[in-house]
Amino acid sequence: MHRKELPMIPRLSKSKYISGSQCHKKLYLEIRSPELATEFDEQTQAIMDMGTEVGELARKRFPGGVLVAYDRTQIPQALKETADLIRNPSVQAIFEGTFEFDGVLVRVDVLERVGQDLWRLIEVKASGGVKDKHLPDVAIQTYVLKGAGVPLSGSWLMHLNTKYFYPGRELDLGQLFTLTDLTEKIAAPLGEVTTRLAAMRTMLVPPTPPAVEPGYQCDDPHSCQFWEHCTKDKPARWVFHLPGGRGTFDKLVTQGITTIDEIPPTFKLARSQQLMKDNVEWAGPKLTRALKAVHYPVHHLDFETVAPAIPQYPNTRPYQTIPFQWSNHVETEDGKVRHDEYLCTGQQDPREDLAKALLVSLGQKGSICAYSGYENRMIKDLAAACPSFKKDLETVSARLVDLHPIVKTNYYHPQFDGSFSLKDVLPAVTSLDYSDLKIKGGTEASQQYYRMIFETTDPAEKERIRQALLAYCERDTLAMVELRKILMKKALAYSG
């Protein structure tokens, strides 16, 4: 009898270890069936590119550091080059140093020499602080380096300092970045590495992936590229889609309940969850009064913003939100509608000109409708950033009416599928949606704007993005006009 050969367990990497720590099935599919993954969308890729940009900038904190060239087909050369640099006493820092131990390969963002034969491991993140998800990341690197015989003084995280105000011209890298010692914090996850690696390798042996049900772990701490594959057979009214978070989902799954329609009447649900379960159109008795509280001329305002990890405008902080665009549809009492808009197309700080144009468009009269509290926050931020317009902007803030809680409290449609996002509400209630637009969401708008202003030099591409931004922001405010009109008709119909 011939013994069946077990499949070779591949070398693991830092990212594979993180995937396996999140979900064994995710790791299995990444290694055994990578073709089942969905490609990164433009938004995810832009976030990854920003991380790369921050990492490259961080290297300038360590003048004289040496970058280890890396090619997946030339790992032995990278390992040898790293070992040679460690033995060279003139090298004070190594970037992307490559190490292997116990079948795990890692590349370290920065390895800083802190003594003749002592090094400090530094992981660079584009975040504004230390997060729990960073600990296993630093732990696996520490495990490999210690196993490879690298004497470490400690393991640190370098992240952006969100309190740093960029004065303009040159960035102060000493102030832009913050170093946090994680040596003690990673003690627990470091102690789990051996056990976790053994479990992952055992899991990778069978010819089929482990039976792991999809759920909230699929997005914690990273969105899984196998979500579509793992959920392709789930019913349309799967209990995961209930609003309200993980607690309700876990309780229902424990009771063997798969669909929303199976939830028994005795199971306590929040109001939004009950509306989704009932799956019928509903308008509350207070909807008419809420909508009639809006005064003409009715403005419908939406901002688009950018929040660069590396500040681009003087007197701004990392990840500070900067409005660069607004749209305003103005409806008068006779039913006529005009549209005003603003989009900054230069590299200057847009806030002063944006605020000035906005005040002209909004005038002194009428309610200003938005579909979240975000616009109010932007108005207040503009007032703080533009002292000459402070009083006028504070008056604008007092005129704002948030339509989101009005809809959430007083109206539901089955096609909302439990969501009260404008992107879901709009196609359910009106004939408008975002499917025909080049830009379909606020995050994408922010990333495309950054690309238009700070990255691309192609005039045609800049114009393409400009037109797409204008169309997207205009759709958001036109949506509110149509939504108000239709909701008023529904309110009157239900009350009648």
XYZ file of C-alpha atoms in Angstrom:
496
model
C 0.000 0.000 0.000
C 1.387 3.377 -0.969
C 1.125 6.161 1.565
C -0.585 9.238 0.136
C 1.799 12.151 -0.065
C 0.734 15.237 1.830
C 0.838 18.545 -0.028
C 3.889 20.662 0.643
C 3.265 23.388 3.205
C 4.431 26.599 1.553
C 6.574 29.217 3.188
C 4.406 31.677 5.086
C 4.853 35.442 5.085
C 3.855 38.186 7.490
C 0.705 38.915 5.506
C -0.199 35.220 5.352
C 0.256 34.931 9.121
C -2.038 37.926 9.635
C -4.606 36.353 7.295
C -4.436 33.072 9.190
C -4.833 34.889 12.498
C -7.991 36.508 11.158
C -9.493 33.423 9.552
C -8.067 29.986 8.710
C -10.251 29.731 5.627
C -8.923 33.033 4.332
C -5.344 31.772 4.614
C -6.245 28.439 3.003
C -7.858 30.124 0.010
C -5.017 32.631 -0.371
C -2.563 29.753 -0.681
C -4.578 26.954 -2.311
C -7.183 28.834 -4.375
C -6.055 32.458 -4.903
C -8.035 32.632 -8.151
C -11.249 32.800 -6.095
C -10.354 36.216 -4.678
C -11.888 39.398 -6.022
C -9.454 42.030 -7.224
C -8.734 45.057 -5.091
C -10.982 47.937 -6.098
C -9.577 51.383 -6.824
C -10.362 52.618 -3.317
C -8.516 49.766 -1.606
C -5.597 50.131 -3.979
C -5.419 53.875 -3.252
C -5.247 53.143 0.496
C -2.443 50.657 -0.107
C -0.602 53.179 -2.274
C -0.896 55.768 0.493
C 0.644 53.274 2.911
C 3.528 52.783 0.509
C 3.997 56.553 0.203
C 4.061 56.987 3.990
C 6.528 54.111 4.317
C 8.888 55.639 1.778
C 8.712 59.025 3.486
C 9.460 57.423 6.865
C 12.800 56.174 5.554
C 14.018 59.761 5.395
C 13.992 59.758 9.203
C 16.993 57.455 8.959
C 19.621 59.104 6.743
C 22.168 56.698 5.344
C 19.835 53.723 5.557
C 20.166 51.044 2.897
C 17.216 49.553 0.987
C 17.277 45.823 0.301
C 16.134 45.145 -3.247
C 13.424 42.495 -3.357
C 12.110 40.165 -6.006
C 9.912 37.172 -5.182
C 12.053 35.080 -7.500
C 15.291 36.124 -5.787
C 14.613 35.594 -2.091
C 18.012 33.974 -1.367
C 19.771 37.071 -2.686
C 17.624 39.353 -0.467
C 18.388 37.184 2.571
C 22.107 37.289 1.820
C 22.137 41.036 1.180
C 20.363 41.642 4.486
C 22.837 39.438 6.371
C 25.764 41.285 4.789
C 24.314 44.664 5.809
C 23.835 43.527 9.401
C 27.516 42.539 9.552
C 28.589 45.907 8.137
C 29.154 48.262 11.122
C 28.840 51.365 8.912
C 25.193 50.594 8.104
C 22.962 52.377 10.602
C 19.580 51.387 9.193
C 18.222 48.738 6.847
C 14.978 49.196 4.907
C 12.948 46.149 3.872
C 15.490 43.792 5.443
C 14.506 40.197 4.599
C 14.587 37.423 7.212
C 13.438 33.815 7.429
C 12.880 31.513 10.388
C 10.623 28.536 11.052
C 9.278 28.648 7.507
C 8.163 32.281 7.789
C 9.571 35.070 5.633
C 9.263 38.707 6.717
C 10.459 42.044 5.427
C 11.021 44.708 8.066
C 10.183 48.312 7.228
C 13.094 49.703 9.251
C 15.796 47.931 11.222
C 17.756 50.597 13.091
C 21.173 49.981 14.622
C 21.140 51.157 18.246
C 24.451 49.652 19.323
C 27.402 47.800 17.888
C 25.445 44.538 17.761
C 21.940 45.666 18.712
C 18.987 46.578 16.546
C 15.555 48.129 16.888
C 12.696 46.726 14.800
C 10.381 49.458 13.479
C 7.111 48.757 11.672
C 5.745 51.800 9.785
C 2.002 52.366 9.522
C 0.030 55.141 7.851
C -2.390 55.185 10.790
C -2.714 57.988 13.321
C -1.942 55.755 16.301
C -1.383 52.246 17.605
C -4.234 49.793 16.972
C -4.823 46.278 18.248
C -4.410 44.889 14.733
C -0.811 46.119 14.674
C 0.272 43.841 17.537
C 0.285 40.446 15.741
C 1.932 42.186 12.780
C 4.873 43.339 14.903
C 4.860 40.095 16.895
C 5.440 37.800 13.901
C 8.311 39.991 12.716
C 9.865 39.932 16.172
C 9.490 36.147 16.303
C 11.285 35.683 12.984
C 14.109 38.123 13.727
C 14.810 36.660 17.149
C 14.721 33.155 15.682
C 17.103 34.279 12.930
C 19.556 35.440 15.575
C 19.102 39.199 15.272
C 19.676 40.818 18.697
C 16.780 43.219 19.278
C 16.593 46.026 21.816
C 12.864 46.267 21.220
C 10.019 46.338 18.699
C 8.432 49.661 17.812
C 5.693 51.149 15.689
C 6.172 54.363 13.725
C 2.901 56.106 12.858
C 1.694 59.550 11.873
C 1.302 62.217 14.539
C -2.164 63.650 13.954
C -1.377 66.624 16.228
C 1.435 67.839 13.984
C 0.576 71.061 12.150
C 2.339 71.338 8.831
C 3.658 74.918 8.587
C 4.184 74.810 4.832
C 7.228 74.180 2.655
C 9.309 71.442 4.320
C 7.784 68.676 6.433
C 9.339 68.215 9.870
C 9.672 64.447 9.818
C 10.621 64.391 13.480
C 7.227 65.897 14.291
C 5.244 64.180 11.533
C 6.075 60.698 12.797
C 5.688 59.244 16.279
C 7.569 56.215 17.587
C 5.818 53.952 20.105
C 7.526 51.100 21.936
C 5.424 47.925 21.571
C 7.923 45.532 23.157
C 5.752 44.859 26.193
C 2.419 45.036 24.354
C 3.395 42.285 21.917
C 4.435 39.866 24.667
C 1.100 38.006 24.575
C 0.741 37.750 20.765
C 4.436 36.852 20.526
C 3.854 33.967 22.900
C 1.023 32.704 20.650
C 3.040 32.604 17.423
C 4.333 29.016 17.691
C 0.894 27.609 18.498
C -0.785 29.633 15.768
C 1.756 28.601 13.138
C 1.298 24.946 14.014
C -2.491 25.260 13.733
C -2.217 27.025 10.388
C 0.077 24.361 8.943
C -2.200 21.571 10.121
C -5.170 23.353 8.573
C -3.389 23.674 5.212
C -2.893 19.919 4.777
C -6.434 18.680 3.857
C -7.625 18.927 0.236
C -10.568 21.151 1.183
C -10.714 24.436 3.106
C -11.833 24.497 6.744
C -15.540 24.955 7.395
C -15.672 28.558 8.582
C -18.963 30.402 8.318
C -18.708 33.977 6.997
C -19.533 36.715 9.453
C -18.177 39.829 11.087
C -14.650 38.374 11.305
C -14.494 38.696 7.512
C -13.944 42.418 7.872
C -11.899 42.440 11.084
C -9.236 43.657 10.946
C -9.084 43.550 7.131
C -11.732 43.146 4.449
C -11.465 39.664 2.968
C -11.141 39.269 -0.797
C -13.007 35.948 -0.586
C -16.239 37.452 0.768
C -18.120 37.017 -2.511
C -16.942 33.426 -2.836
C -17.830 32.485 0.734
C -21.272 34.131 0.642
C -22.353 33.207 -2.899
C -24.835 30.616 -1.601
C -26.289 32.707 1.225
C -29.987 33.641 0.920
C -30.963 37.179 -0.039
C -32.437 37.777 3.439
C -29.519 36.295 5.342
C -29.536 37.427 8.985
C -26.086 38.978 8.520
C -27.773 41.813 6.628
C -29.790 42.911 9.658
C -28.718 46.376 10.829
C -27.439 46.768 14.355
C -24.131 44.985 14.613
C -22.647 41.684 15.631
C -24.558 40.911 18.817
C -27.892 40.154 17.169
C -26.253 38.184 14.369
C -24.315 35.963 16.779
C -27.419 35.246 18.859
C -29.459 34.302 15.798
C -26.734 32.053 14.388
C -26.408 30.315 17.769
C -30.125 29.546 17.584
C -29.734 28.105 14.092
C -31.610 30.943 12.395
C -30.364 31.679 8.870
C -32.863 34.066 7.305
C -34.574 37.183 8.603
C -37.963 35.638 7.894
C -37.198 32.764 10.286
C -36.762 35.076 13.272
C -39.512 34.220 15.773
C -41.840 36.971 17.048
C -40.483 36.453 20.574
C -36.935 37.444 19.562
C -36.290 41.039 20.614
C -35.308 43.257 17.705
C -34.406 46.922 17.500
C -36.870 49.122 15.624
C -34.763 49.278 12.421
C -34.343 45.493 12.534
C -38.079 44.973 12.981
C -38.799 47.189 9.985
C -36.492 45.063 7.873
C -38.127 41.889 9.138
C -41.634 43.217 8.444
C -40.438 44.016 4.892
C -43.266 46.450 4.086
C -43.348 50.128 3.204
C -44.130 52.277 6.221
C -44.519 56.002 6.917
C -44.783 57.312 10.444
C -47.358 59.869 11.601
C -44.694 62.538 12.211
C -43.190 62.476 8.703
C -45.438 65.240 7.339
C -44.682 67.604 10.214
C -40.933 66.954 9.939
C -40.882 67.718 6.221
C -43.099 70.808 6.524
C -40.624 72.296 9.007
C -38.325 72.928 6.021
C -38.616 76.544 4.804
C -38.284 77.979 1.273
C -36.075 78.639 -0.524
C -34.875 75.130 0.303
C -31.166 74.524 -0.217
C -29.774 71.004 -0.601
C -26.092 70.942 0.327
C -23.380 68.317 -0.024
C -19.624 68.574 0.505
C -16.847 66.410 -0.865
C -13.653 66.312 1.152
C -10.097 65.032 1.132
C -8.046 63.981 4.156
C -4.418 63.407 3.087
C -2.325 61.191 5.341
C 0.627 63.475 4.583
C -0.620 67.077 4.947
C -0.554 69.043 1.700
C -1.840 72.426 2.881
C -0.136 74.789 5.385
C -1.537 74.726 8.923
C -3.227 71.360 8.493
C -2.675 68.043 10.252
C -2.344 64.477 8.941
C -5.789 63.165 7.993
C -7.422 66.545 8.612
C -10.609 66.730 6.563
C -10.497 69.513 3.952
C -13.612 70.322 1.870
C -12.734 70.892 -1.778
C -16.194 70.830 -3.402
C -19.835 71.562 -2.756
C -23.111 71.290 -4.628
C -26.319 73.171 -3.835
C -29.697 72.618 -5.457
C -32.053 75.441 -4.488
C -35.808 74.904 -4.743
C -38.121 77.909 -4.539
C -41.745 77.810 -3.429
C -42.995 77.882 -7.022
C -41.170 74.583 -7.668
C -38.297 76.004 -9.700
C -34.815 74.586 -9.031
C -31.410 76.082 -9.708
C -28.029 74.458 -9.206
C -24.861 76.084 -7.845
C -21.528 74.322 -7.467
C -17.884 74.841 -6.543
C -14.808 72.688 -7.150
C -11.242 73.756 -6.418
C -8.928 72.701 -9.260
C -5.636 74.122 -7.969
C -3.143 72.980 -5.333
C -3.928 75.866 -2.986
C -5.870 75.392 0.237
C -9.452 75.482 -1.077
C -11.264 76.484 2.117
C -11.294 80.277 1.912
C -12.563 80.467 -1.683
C -14.952 77.571 -1.096
C -16.510 79.246 1.937
C -16.851 82.593 0.156
C -18.643 81.036 -2.828
C -20.823 78.923 -0.545
C -22.095 81.911 1.422
C -23.104 83.631 -1.808
C -25.028 80.552 -2.945
C -26.806 79.997 0.393
C -27.796 83.616 0.882
C -29.616 84.625 4.057
C -32.896 82.732 3.780
C -34.266 79.224 3.679
C -33.537 75.865 5.217
C -30.388 74.017 4.197
C -30.967 70.285 3.829
C -28.192 67.731 4.152
C -28.260 63.964 4.457
C -26.030 63.442 7.517
C -24.432 65.496 10.238
C -21.274 65.683 8.118
C -22.185 68.977 6.455
C -22.712 70.643 9.835
C -19.305 69.464 10.953
C -17.727 70.851 7.765
C -19.452 74.208 8.249
C -18.086 74.439 11.800
C -14.606 73.444 10.639
C -14.756 76.106 7.928
C -15.780 78.705 10.519
C -12.704 77.818 12.588
C -10.396 77.872 9.554
C -11.809 81.084 7.994
C -12.180 83.710 10.746
C -13.401 86.394 8.321
C -16.447 84.221 7.547
C -16.951 82.830 11.043
C -20.181 84.672 11.963
C -21.814 84.057 8.593
C -20.928 80.368 8.691
C -22.295 80.024 12.206
C -25.577 81.429 10.892
C -25.501 78.822 8.113
C -25.007 76.077 10.679
C -28.196 77.139 12.472
C -30.200 76.732 9.227
C -29.150 73.125 8.568
C -31.755 70.349 8.517
C -30.518 66.754 8.514
C -32.831 64.584 6.400
C -31.198 61.324 7.464
C -32.782 61.054 10.933
C -36.097 62.271 9.495
C -36.136 59.350 7.062
C -34.731 56.840 9.564
C -37.353 57.724 12.178
C -40.366 58.144 9.926
C -40.070 56.077 6.750
C -39.032 52.628 5.549
C -39.105 50.845 2.205
C -38.333 47.129 1.693
C -35.694 47.972 -0.911
C -33.664 49.787 1.748
C -32.563 46.323 2.954
C -32.073 47.766 6.423
C -29.815 50.615 5.275
C -30.668 54.311 5.419
C -27.672 55.408 3.367
C -28.627 57.835 0.593
C -27.098 55.375 -1.904
C -29.694 52.775 -0.825
C -32.616 55.093 -0.123
C -32.450 56.926 -3.438
C -33.060 54.076 -5.932
C -35.760 52.615 -3.688
C -37.812 55.807 -3.625
C -36.877 57.743 -6.769
C -35.860 57.021 -10.345
C -32.316 58.234 -9.574
C -29.260 56.186 -8.664
C -25.483 56.353 -9.151
C -24.976 53.538 -11.651
C -24.379 55.830 -14.626
C -21.658 57.882 -12.906
C -17.883 57.468 -13.199
C -17.544 58.215 -9.469
C -20.099 56.464 -7.280
C -19.069 57.186 -3.692
C -17.526 59.759 -1.384
C -14.345 57.783 -0.694
C -13.755 57.368 -4.397
C -14.383 61.089 -4.921
C -11.761 61.941 -2.313
C -9.184 59.620 -3.854
C -9.844 60.821 -7.378
C -9.554 64.447 -6.282
C -6.181 63.751 -4.643
C -5.077 62.090 -7.851
C -6.281 65.013 -9.972
C -4.529 67.653 -7.856
C -1.345 65.987 -6.633
C -0.544 63.028 -8.877
C -1.558 63.139 -12.529
C -0.083 65.719 -14.897
C -2.177 64.672 -17.908
C -4.585 67.547 -18.745
C -7.106 65.167 -20.320
C -7.132 62.964 -17.241
C -7.500 65.979 -14.959
C -10.509 67.122 -16.981
C -12.049 63.647 -16.917
C -11.811 63.550 -13.119
C -13.123 67.111 -12.799
C -16.236 66.296 -14.803
C -16.778 63.078 -12.854
C -16.508 64.922 -9.526
C -18.992 67.573 -10.597
C -21.476 64.961 -11.788
C -21.224 62.934 -8.569
C -21.654 65.835 -6.152
C -24.536 67.235 -8.234
C -26.299 63.861 -8.069
C -26.116 63.842 -4.265
C -27.972 67.132 -3.920
C -30.426 66.492 -6.746
C -31.209 63.254 -4.926
C -32.266 65.197 -1.857
C -34.595 67.400 -3.902
C -36.335 64.379 -5.380
C -36.366 62.518 -2.074
C -38.069 65.405 -0.260
C -40.771 65.716 -2.915
C -41.590 62.012 -3.011
C -41.525 61.605 0.765
C -43.963 64.488 1.137
C -46.368 62.802 -1.299
C -46.056 59.506 0.582
C -46.558 61.236 3.937
C -49.735 62.923 2.743
C -50.978 59.672 1.235
C -50.416 57.721 4.444
C -51.876 60.437 6.650
C -54.890 60.712 4.370
